[in-house]
Amino acid sequence: MDPAENRKSIIVGIFLALGLVLFILGVFTLGGQQKAFVKNIRLSAVFTDVAGLKKGNAIWFSGVKVGTISAIKFIGPSKVEVYMNVDEATQQYIRRNAMAKIGSDGLIGNKLIVIEGGTAEAPVIEDGDVLQSEKMLSTDDMLKTLQDNNQNLLAITNDFKSLSHNILQGKGTVGALLADSTMAIQLRGAMRNLQATTQSAALMAVQLDKFSRKINTKGGLADKMLTDTATFAQIKQAVTQLQQTAANASTLTNNLTRASNKLNSTDNALGVLLNDQKAAVQTQSAINNLQAASIKLNDDLEAAQHNFLLRGFFKKRDKAKADSLKGKQ
């Protein structure tokens, strides 16, 4: 064989061998990505919108790729069923009450299914199980929410702009405080008064605390009043006596009031003497007449003692008085 032809055959053989090696590597690489050589279990989930999900896209669980999308088909109006091949080795970690939702690999990456949630009390998944699906927040929804937030932010900014303009113009309470020095002084005075009131309240609280401590001091009057039944009974008795004394004083006051009313009236002798001027003059005249008659009677008795007819009687009486005094001595 010609050496040139041998060289050509060798080169062709080398290229064929390299192609075969690359083909085998490609098969194993793609098979590893698609889990073609791994034993799988088949799961499914129903979505209303798959947002561009395609066959062959990945399935993530706890951030790890555990399978791929095997098929996507419609099962009714606005219902799309997605079939998933999941690595059997991860079966023991995924629960039947787990949720399947559509996510993306990065902000603008390929769509994928994310399995999350599930409780330890729930059983593990089995081949053919249908997972519950969670609605995906689409890009349009996010843009709409962002637009609404932008409008709200614009409205807030306009309101704040109007508010700051009114404040700078001296409108409203805050504007008046900033523009009117008199009101600012009054506000400072009010704040000082409020501070003084707060200090007074704090001092009162301290005094109340001291008072409560004194009340709780064992052996004190307040403690005895609150805990000693004998002292409480004595205080209760004293209060009862005070109430009786007050009642007696009230009765005495009423009696004095009635007596005063009688003295001020003219339907009795003493009231007539105190209130009737004419009767008072007559009474004074009678007293004067009695006094004059008494003086005259004394004069008559004195004259009778010197009368010779009665002189012996008075001498005998005087002698009897003298003898009586001597007998007593």
Short mmCIF file of C-alpha atoms in Angstrom, two decimals:
data_model
loop_
_atom_site.label_atom_id
_atom_site.label_comp_id
_atom_site.label_asym_id
_atom_site.label_seq_id
_atom_site.Cartn_x
_atom_site.Cartn_y
_atom_site.Cartn_z
CA MET A 1 0.00 0.00 0.00
CA ASP A 2 1.17 3.45 -0.80
CA PRO A 3 2.51 5.26 2.28
CA ALA A 4 0.37 8.28 1.42
CA GLU A 5 -2.74 6.18 1.47
CA ASN A 6 -1.67 4.61 4.77
CA ARG A 7 -1.18 8.03 6.26
CA LYS A 8 -4.62 9.08 5.01
CA SER A 9 -6.24 5.98 6.49
CA ILE A 10 -4.54 6.60 9.83
CA ILE A 11 -5.75 10.20 9.87
CA VAL A 12 -9.30 9.11 9.01
CA GLY A 13 -9.15 6.47 11.74
CA ILE A 14 -7.96 9.02 14.27
CA PHE A 15 -10.80 11.40 13.36
CA LEU A 16 -13.32 8.59 13.58
CA ALA A 17 -11.99 7.59 16.99
CA LEU A 18 -12.13 11.20 18.21
CA GLY A 19 -15.66 11.56 16.86
CA LEU A 20 -16.73 8.38 18.58
CA VAL A 21 -15.20 9.54 21.87
CA LEU A 22 -16.89 12.93 21.57
CA PHE A 23 -20.20 11.24 20.77
CA ILE A 24 -19.92 8.97 23.81
CA LEU A 25 -18.97 11.92 26.04
CA GLY A 26 -21.89 13.93 24.68
CA VAL A 27 -24.31 11.11 25.33
CA PHE A 28 -23.14 10.70 28.89
CA THR A 29 -23.11 14.45 29.48
CA LEU A 30 -26.61 14.98 28.14
CA GLY A 31 -27.78 11.85 29.88
CA GLY A 32 -26.40 13.15 33.18
CA GLN A 33 -28.19 16.46 32.72
CA GLN A 34 -31.44 14.84 31.70
CA LYS A 35 -31.14 12.10 34.34
CA ALA A 36 -31.36 9.58 31.51
CA PHE A 37 -29.34 6.94 33.31
CA VAL A 38 -30.87 7.46 36.75
CA LYS A 39 -33.88 5.59 38.08
CA ASN A 40 -36.77 8.07 38.34
CA ILE A 41 -40.28 8.34 39.70
CA ARG A 42 -42.98 10.19 37.81
CA LEU A 43 -44.84 13.12 39.43
CA SER A 44 -47.24 15.69 38.05
CA ALA A 45 -48.78 19.05 38.93
CA VAL A 46 -51.53 21.17 37.36
CA PHE A 47 -50.98 24.88 36.65
CA THR A 48 -53.12 27.62 35.13
CA ASP A 49 -50.08 29.27 33.54
CA VAL A 50 -46.67 27.67 32.98
CA ALA A 51 -45.03 30.96 31.84
CA GLY A 52 -43.00 29.40 29.02
CA LEU A 53 -41.95 26.23 30.81
CA LYS A 54 -40.60 23.63 28.34
CA LYS A 55 -39.90 19.94 28.24
CA GLY A 56 -36.45 19.19 29.59
CA ASN A 57 -36.35 22.12 32.02
CA ALA A 58 -34.98 21.41 35.48
CA ILE A 59 -36.74 20.61 38.74
CA TRP A 60 -35.24 22.01 41.96
CA PHE A 61 -35.70 20.89 45.52
CA SER A 62 -33.95 22.86 48.27
CA GLY A 63 -31.78 24.49 45.58
CA VAL A 64 -30.62 21.14 44.14
CA LYS A 65 -31.57 19.78 40.71
CA VAL A 66 -33.52 16.56 41.33
CA GLY A 67 -35.16 15.93 37.94
CA THR A 68 -36.44 17.27 34.63
CA ILE A 69 -39.73 18.07 32.91
CA SER A 70 -40.79 15.07 30.85
CA ALA A 71 -44.01 16.35 29.27
CA ILE A 72 -46.47 19.25 29.25
CA LYS A 73 -50.07 18.98 28.04
CA PHE A 74 -53.48 20.66 28.34
CA ILE A 75 -56.12 18.87 30.37
CA GLY A 76 -58.84 21.52 30.22
CA PRO A 77 -59.53 25.24 29.87
CA SER A 78 -56.71 27.19 31.56
CA LYS A 79 -55.32 23.94 32.97
CA VAL A 80 -51.89 22.64 32.05
CA GLU A 81 -50.51 19.42 33.51
CA VAL A 82 -46.75 19.16 33.87
CA TYR A 83 -45.14 15.73 34.19
CA MET A 84 -41.86 15.48 36.08
CA ASN A 85 -39.18 12.81 36.33
CA VAL A 86 -37.65 13.02 39.80
CA ASP A 87 -34.56 11.16 40.97
CA GLU A 88 -35.65 8.21 43.07
CA ALA A 89 -32.80 8.91 45.53
CA THR A 90 -34.56 12.13 46.61
CA GLN A 91 -37.93 10.44 47.12
CA GLN A 92 -37.42 10.05 50.87
CA TYR A 93 -37.02 13.83 51.32
CA ILE A 94 -40.08 15.05 49.41
CA ARG A 95 -43.47 14.85 51.13
CA ARG A 96 -46.88 14.54 49.59
CA ASN A 97 -48.02 17.92 50.96
CA ALA A 98 -45.12 19.71 49.26
CA MET A 99 -45.94 22.51 46.81
CA ALA A 100 -44.77 22.85 43.21
CA LYS A 101 -44.37 26.32 41.77
CA ILE A 102 -42.78 27.78 38.66
CA GLY A 103 -39.58 29.76 39.12
CA SER A 104 -36.67 30.87 36.99
CA ASP A 105 -32.94 30.25 36.90
CA GLY A 106 -31.92 33.80 37.72
CA LEU A 107 -33.75 37.01 36.87
CA ILE A 108 -34.18 36.25 33.17
CA GLY A 109 -33.02 32.61 33.05
CA ASN A 110 -34.85 29.48 31.96
CA LYS A 111 -38.09 28.55 33.68
CA LEU A 112 -38.03 25.64 36.09
CA ILE A 113 -40.19 23.98 38.72
CA VAL A 114 -39.35 24.45 42.39
CA ILE A 115 -40.62 21.90 44.91
CA GLU A 116 -40.76 23.24 48.45
CA GLY A 117 -42.59 22.85 51.74
CA GLY A 118 -43.99 19.67 53.19
CA THR A 119 -44.07 18.47 56.77
CA ALA A 120 -42.30 15.55 58.40
CA GLU A 121 -45.65 14.07 59.49
CA ALA A 122 -46.80 13.63 55.87
CA PRO A 123 -45.83 10.47 53.93
CA VAL A 124 -43.17 10.57 51.24
CA ILE A 125 -44.10 10.87 47.58
CA GLU A 126 -44.84 7.83 45.46
CA ASP A 127 -44.66 7.22 41.73
CA GLY A 128 -47.69 8.84 40.05
CA ASP A 129 -48.49 11.33 42.85
CA VAL A 130 -49.93 14.74 41.95
CA LEU A 131 -48.40 17.66 43.85
CA GLN A 132 -50.31 20.77 44.78
CA SER A 133 -49.36 23.78 42.71
CA GLU A 134 -48.83 27.37 43.75
CA LYS A 135 -49.64 30.26 41.45
CA MET A 136 -46.57 31.99 40.14
CA LEU A 137 -46.17 35.72 40.33
CA SER A 138 -45.65 36.58 36.69
CA THR A 139 -43.45 39.31 35.32
CA ASP A 140 -46.54 41.24 34.22
CA ASP A 141 -47.93 41.08 37.75
CA MET A 142 -44.62 42.30 39.15
CA LEU A 143 -44.49 45.14 36.63
CA LYS A 144 -48.11 46.08 37.43
CA THR A 145 -47.34 46.07 41.16
CA LEU A 146 -44.23 48.14 40.51
CA GLN A 147 -46.26 50.60 38.44
CA ASP A 148 -48.86 50.91 41.21
CA ASN A 149 -46.09 51.49 43.72
CA ASN A 150 -44.58 54.14 41.47
CA GLN A 151 -47.94 55.91 41.23
CA ASN A 152 -48.37 55.77 45.00
CA LEU A 153 -44.84 57.09 45.47
CA LEU A 154 -45.55 59.91 43.02
CA ALA A 155 -48.75 60.81 44.92
CA ILE A 156 -46.87 60.78 48.24
CA THR A 157 -44.14 62.94 46.73
CA ASN A 158 -46.71 65.45 45.46
CA ASP A 159 -48.43 65.53 48.85
CA PHE A 160 -45.10 66.07 50.59
CA LYS A 161 -44.23 68.80 48.11
CA SER A 162 -47.56 70.55 48.80
CA LEU A 163 -47.09 70.11 52.54
CA SER A 164 -43.57 71.54 52.50
CA HIS A 165 -44.79 74.47 50.37
CA ASN A 166 -47.57 75.23 52.88
CA ILE A 167 -45.10 75.01 55.76
CA LEU A 168 -42.75 77.45 54.05
CA GLN A 169 -45.72 79.77 53.42
CA GLY A 170 -46.54 79.74 57.15
CA LYS A 171 -49.80 77.83 56.71
CA GLY A 172 -51.02 75.34 59.27
CA THR A 173 -49.79 74.75 62.79
CA VAL A 174 -46.27 73.69 61.82
CA GLY A 175 -45.93 76.57 59.39
CA ALA A 176 -47.16 79.02 62.01
CA LEU A 177 -44.65 77.64 64.50
CA LEU A 178 -41.84 78.12 62.01
CA ALA A 179 -42.96 81.57 60.84
CA ASP A 180 -44.50 83.12 63.98
CA SER A 181 -41.90 83.74 66.70
CA THR A 182 -44.62 84.55 69.26
CA MET A 183 -46.28 81.17 68.82
CA ALA A 184 -42.88 79.50 69.03
CA ILE A 185 -42.25 81.26 72.36
CA GLN A 186 -45.68 80.18 73.59
CA LEU A 187 -44.95 76.62 72.54
CA ARG A 188 -41.66 76.68 74.42
CA GLY A 189 -43.51 78.01 77.46
CA ALA A 190 -46.07 75.24 77.16
CA MET A 191 -43.28 72.69 76.90
CA ARG A 192 -41.67 74.11 80.04
CA ASN A 193 -45.01 73.91 81.84
CA LEU A 194 -45.42 70.35 80.64
CA GLN A 195 -41.93 69.53 81.88
CA ALA A 196 -42.70 71.09 85.26
CA THR A 197 -45.95 69.13 85.42
CA THR A 198 -44.06 65.96 84.60
CA GLN A 199 -41.54 66.67 87.35
CA SER A 200 -44.38 67.34 89.80
CA ALA A 201 -46.02 64.08 88.78
CA ALA A 202 -42.74 62.25 89.30
CA LEU A 203 -42.34 63.86 92.74
CA MET A 204 -45.92 62.93 93.59
CA ALA A 205 -45.21 59.37 92.53
CA VAL A 206 -42.18 59.28 94.85
CA GLN A 207 -44.25 60.67 97.71
CA LEU A 208 -47.01 58.15 97.05
CA ASP A 209 -44.40 55.41 97.07
CA LYS A 210 -43.09 56.61 100.44
CA PHE A 211 -46.64 56.84 101.77
CA SER A 212 -47.41 53.32 100.60
CA ARG A 213 -44.22 52.08 102.24
CA LYS A 214 -45.29 53.72 105.50
CA ILE A 215 -48.71 52.13 105.20
CA ASN A 216 -47.07 48.74 104.70
CA THR A 217 -44.70 49.24 107.65
CA LYS A 218 -45.48 46.47 110.11
CA GLY A 219 -46.65 47.72 113.51
CA GLY A 220 -47.73 51.16 112.28
CA LEU A 221 -51.17 52.65 112.73
CA ALA A 222 -52.15 52.03 109.12
CA ASP A 223 -50.93 48.43 109.35
CA LYS A 224 -52.95 47.88 112.51
CA MET A 225 -56.01 49.45 110.92
CA LEU A 226 -55.69 47.15 107.93
CA THR A 227 -54.63 43.91 109.67
CA ASP A 228 -55.46 44.12 113.41
CA THR A 229 -59.12 43.24 113.89
CA ALA A 230 -59.12 44.46 117.53
CA THR A 231 -57.83 47.91 116.54
CA PHE A 232 -60.34 48.03 113.72
CA ALA A 233 -63.16 47.13 116.14
CA GLN A 234 -62.07 49.90 118.54
CA ILE A 235 -61.93 52.42 115.71
CA LYS A 236 -65.35 51.28 114.54
CA GLN A 237 -66.72 51.70 118.09
CA ALA A 238 -65.16 55.16 118.36
CA VAL A 239 -66.71 56.14 115.04
CA THR A 240 -70.09 54.87 116.28
CA GLN A 241 -69.75 56.94 119.48
CA LEU A 242 -68.79 59.98 117.42
CA GLN A 243 -71.88 59.44 115.31
CA GLN A 244 -74.02 59.22 118.46
CA THR A 245 -72.37 62.37 119.85
CA ALA A 246 -73.02 64.13 116.57
CA ALA A 247 -76.66 63.00 116.72
CA ASN A 248 -76.97 64.27 120.32
CA ALA A 249 -75.35 67.55 119.32
CA SER A 250 -77.80 67.80 116.46
CA THR A 251 -80.71 67.18 118.87
CA LEU A 252 -79.34 69.80 121.28
CA THR A 253 -78.99 72.26 118.43
CA ASN A 254 -82.58 71.61 117.39
CA ASN A 255 -83.77 72.16 120.98
CA LEU A 256 -81.79 75.39 121.23
CA THR A 257 -83.26 76.48 117.91
CA ARG A 258 -86.80 75.81 119.15
CA ALA A 259 -86.06 77.63 122.43
CA SER A 260 -84.64 80.56 120.50
CA ASN A 261 -87.73 80.60 118.29
CA LYS A 262 -89.94 80.66 121.41
CA LEU A 263 -87.90 83.50 122.91
CA ASN A 264 -88.33 85.41 119.66
CA SER A 265 -92.12 84.87 119.71
CA THR A 266 -94.72 86.71 121.85
CA ASP A 267 -96.92 83.74 122.72
CA ASN A 268 -95.19 83.14 126.10
CA ALA A 269 -94.25 85.27 129.10
CA LEU A 270 -90.49 85.27 128.54
CA GLY A 271 -90.95 85.99 124.84
CA VAL A 272 -93.26 88.90 125.70
CA LEU A 273 -90.67 90.30 128.14
CA LEU A 274 -87.90 90.00 125.52
CA ASN A 275 -89.80 91.16 122.45
CA ASP A 276 -92.75 93.34 123.61
CA GLN A 277 -91.47 96.85 124.45
CA LYS A 278 -94.68 97.85 126.16
CA ALA A 279 -94.70 94.77 128.38
CA ALA A 280 -91.05 95.38 129.22
CA VAL A 281 -91.85 98.95 130.31
CA GLN A 282 -94.75 97.71 132.43
CA THR A 283 -92.60 95.03 134.03
CA GLN A 284 -89.90 97.60 134.81
CA SER A 285 -92.52 99.87 136.34
CA ALA A 286 -93.89 97.02 138.47
CA ILE A 287 -90.37 96.20 139.67
CA ASN A 288 -89.83 99.86 140.59
CA ASN A 289 -93.14 99.91 142.47
CA LEU A 290 -92.19 96.73 144.35
CA GLN A 291 -88.86 98.25 145.27
CA ALA A 292 -90.55 101.43 146.56
CA ALA A 293 -93.11 99.37 148.48
CA SER A 294 -90.31 97.31 150.04
CA ILE A 295 -88.56 100.46 151.20
CA LYS A 296 -91.79 101.76 152.69
CA LEU A 297 -92.43 98.42 154.39
CA ASN A 298 -88.96 98.51 155.95
CA ASP A 299 -89.66 102.01 157.23
CA ASP A 300 -93.01 100.88 158.68
CA LEU A 301 -91.37 97.92 160.42
CA GLU A 302 -88.71 100.18 161.85
CA ALA A 303 -91.37 102.53 163.15
CA ALA A 304 -93.34 99.61 164.59
CA GLN A 305 -90.28 98.47 166.56
CA HIS A 306 -90.17 101.81 168.35
CA ASN A 307 -93.89 101.83 169.07
CA PHE A 308 -94.55 101.32 172.80
CA LEU A 309 -97.29 98.82 172.06
CA LEU A 310 -95.02 96.47 170.09
CA ARG A 311 -91.70 97.26 171.76
CA GLY A 312 -92.03 94.37 174.25
CA PHE A 313 -92.64 91.84 171.47
CA PHE A 314 -89.49 92.81 169.58
CA LYS A 315 -87.40 92.80 172.79
CA LYS A 316 -88.55 89.26 173.66
CA ARG A 317 -87.72 88.10 170.10
CA ASP A 318 -84.25 89.62 170.24
CA LYS A 319 -83.60 88.03 173.65
CA ALA A 320 -84.69 84.61 172.36
CA LYS A 321 -82.28 84.91 169.40
CA ALA A 322 -79.42 85.84 171.75
CA ASP A 323 -80.13 82.87 174.06
CA SER A 324 -80.26 80.55 171.06
CA LEU A 325 -76.85 81.75 169.87
CA LYS A 326 -75.31 81.27 173.34
CA GLY A 327 -76.70 77.71 173.53
CA LYS A 328 -75.07 76.84 170.21
CA GLN A 329 -71.72 78.18 171.39
#
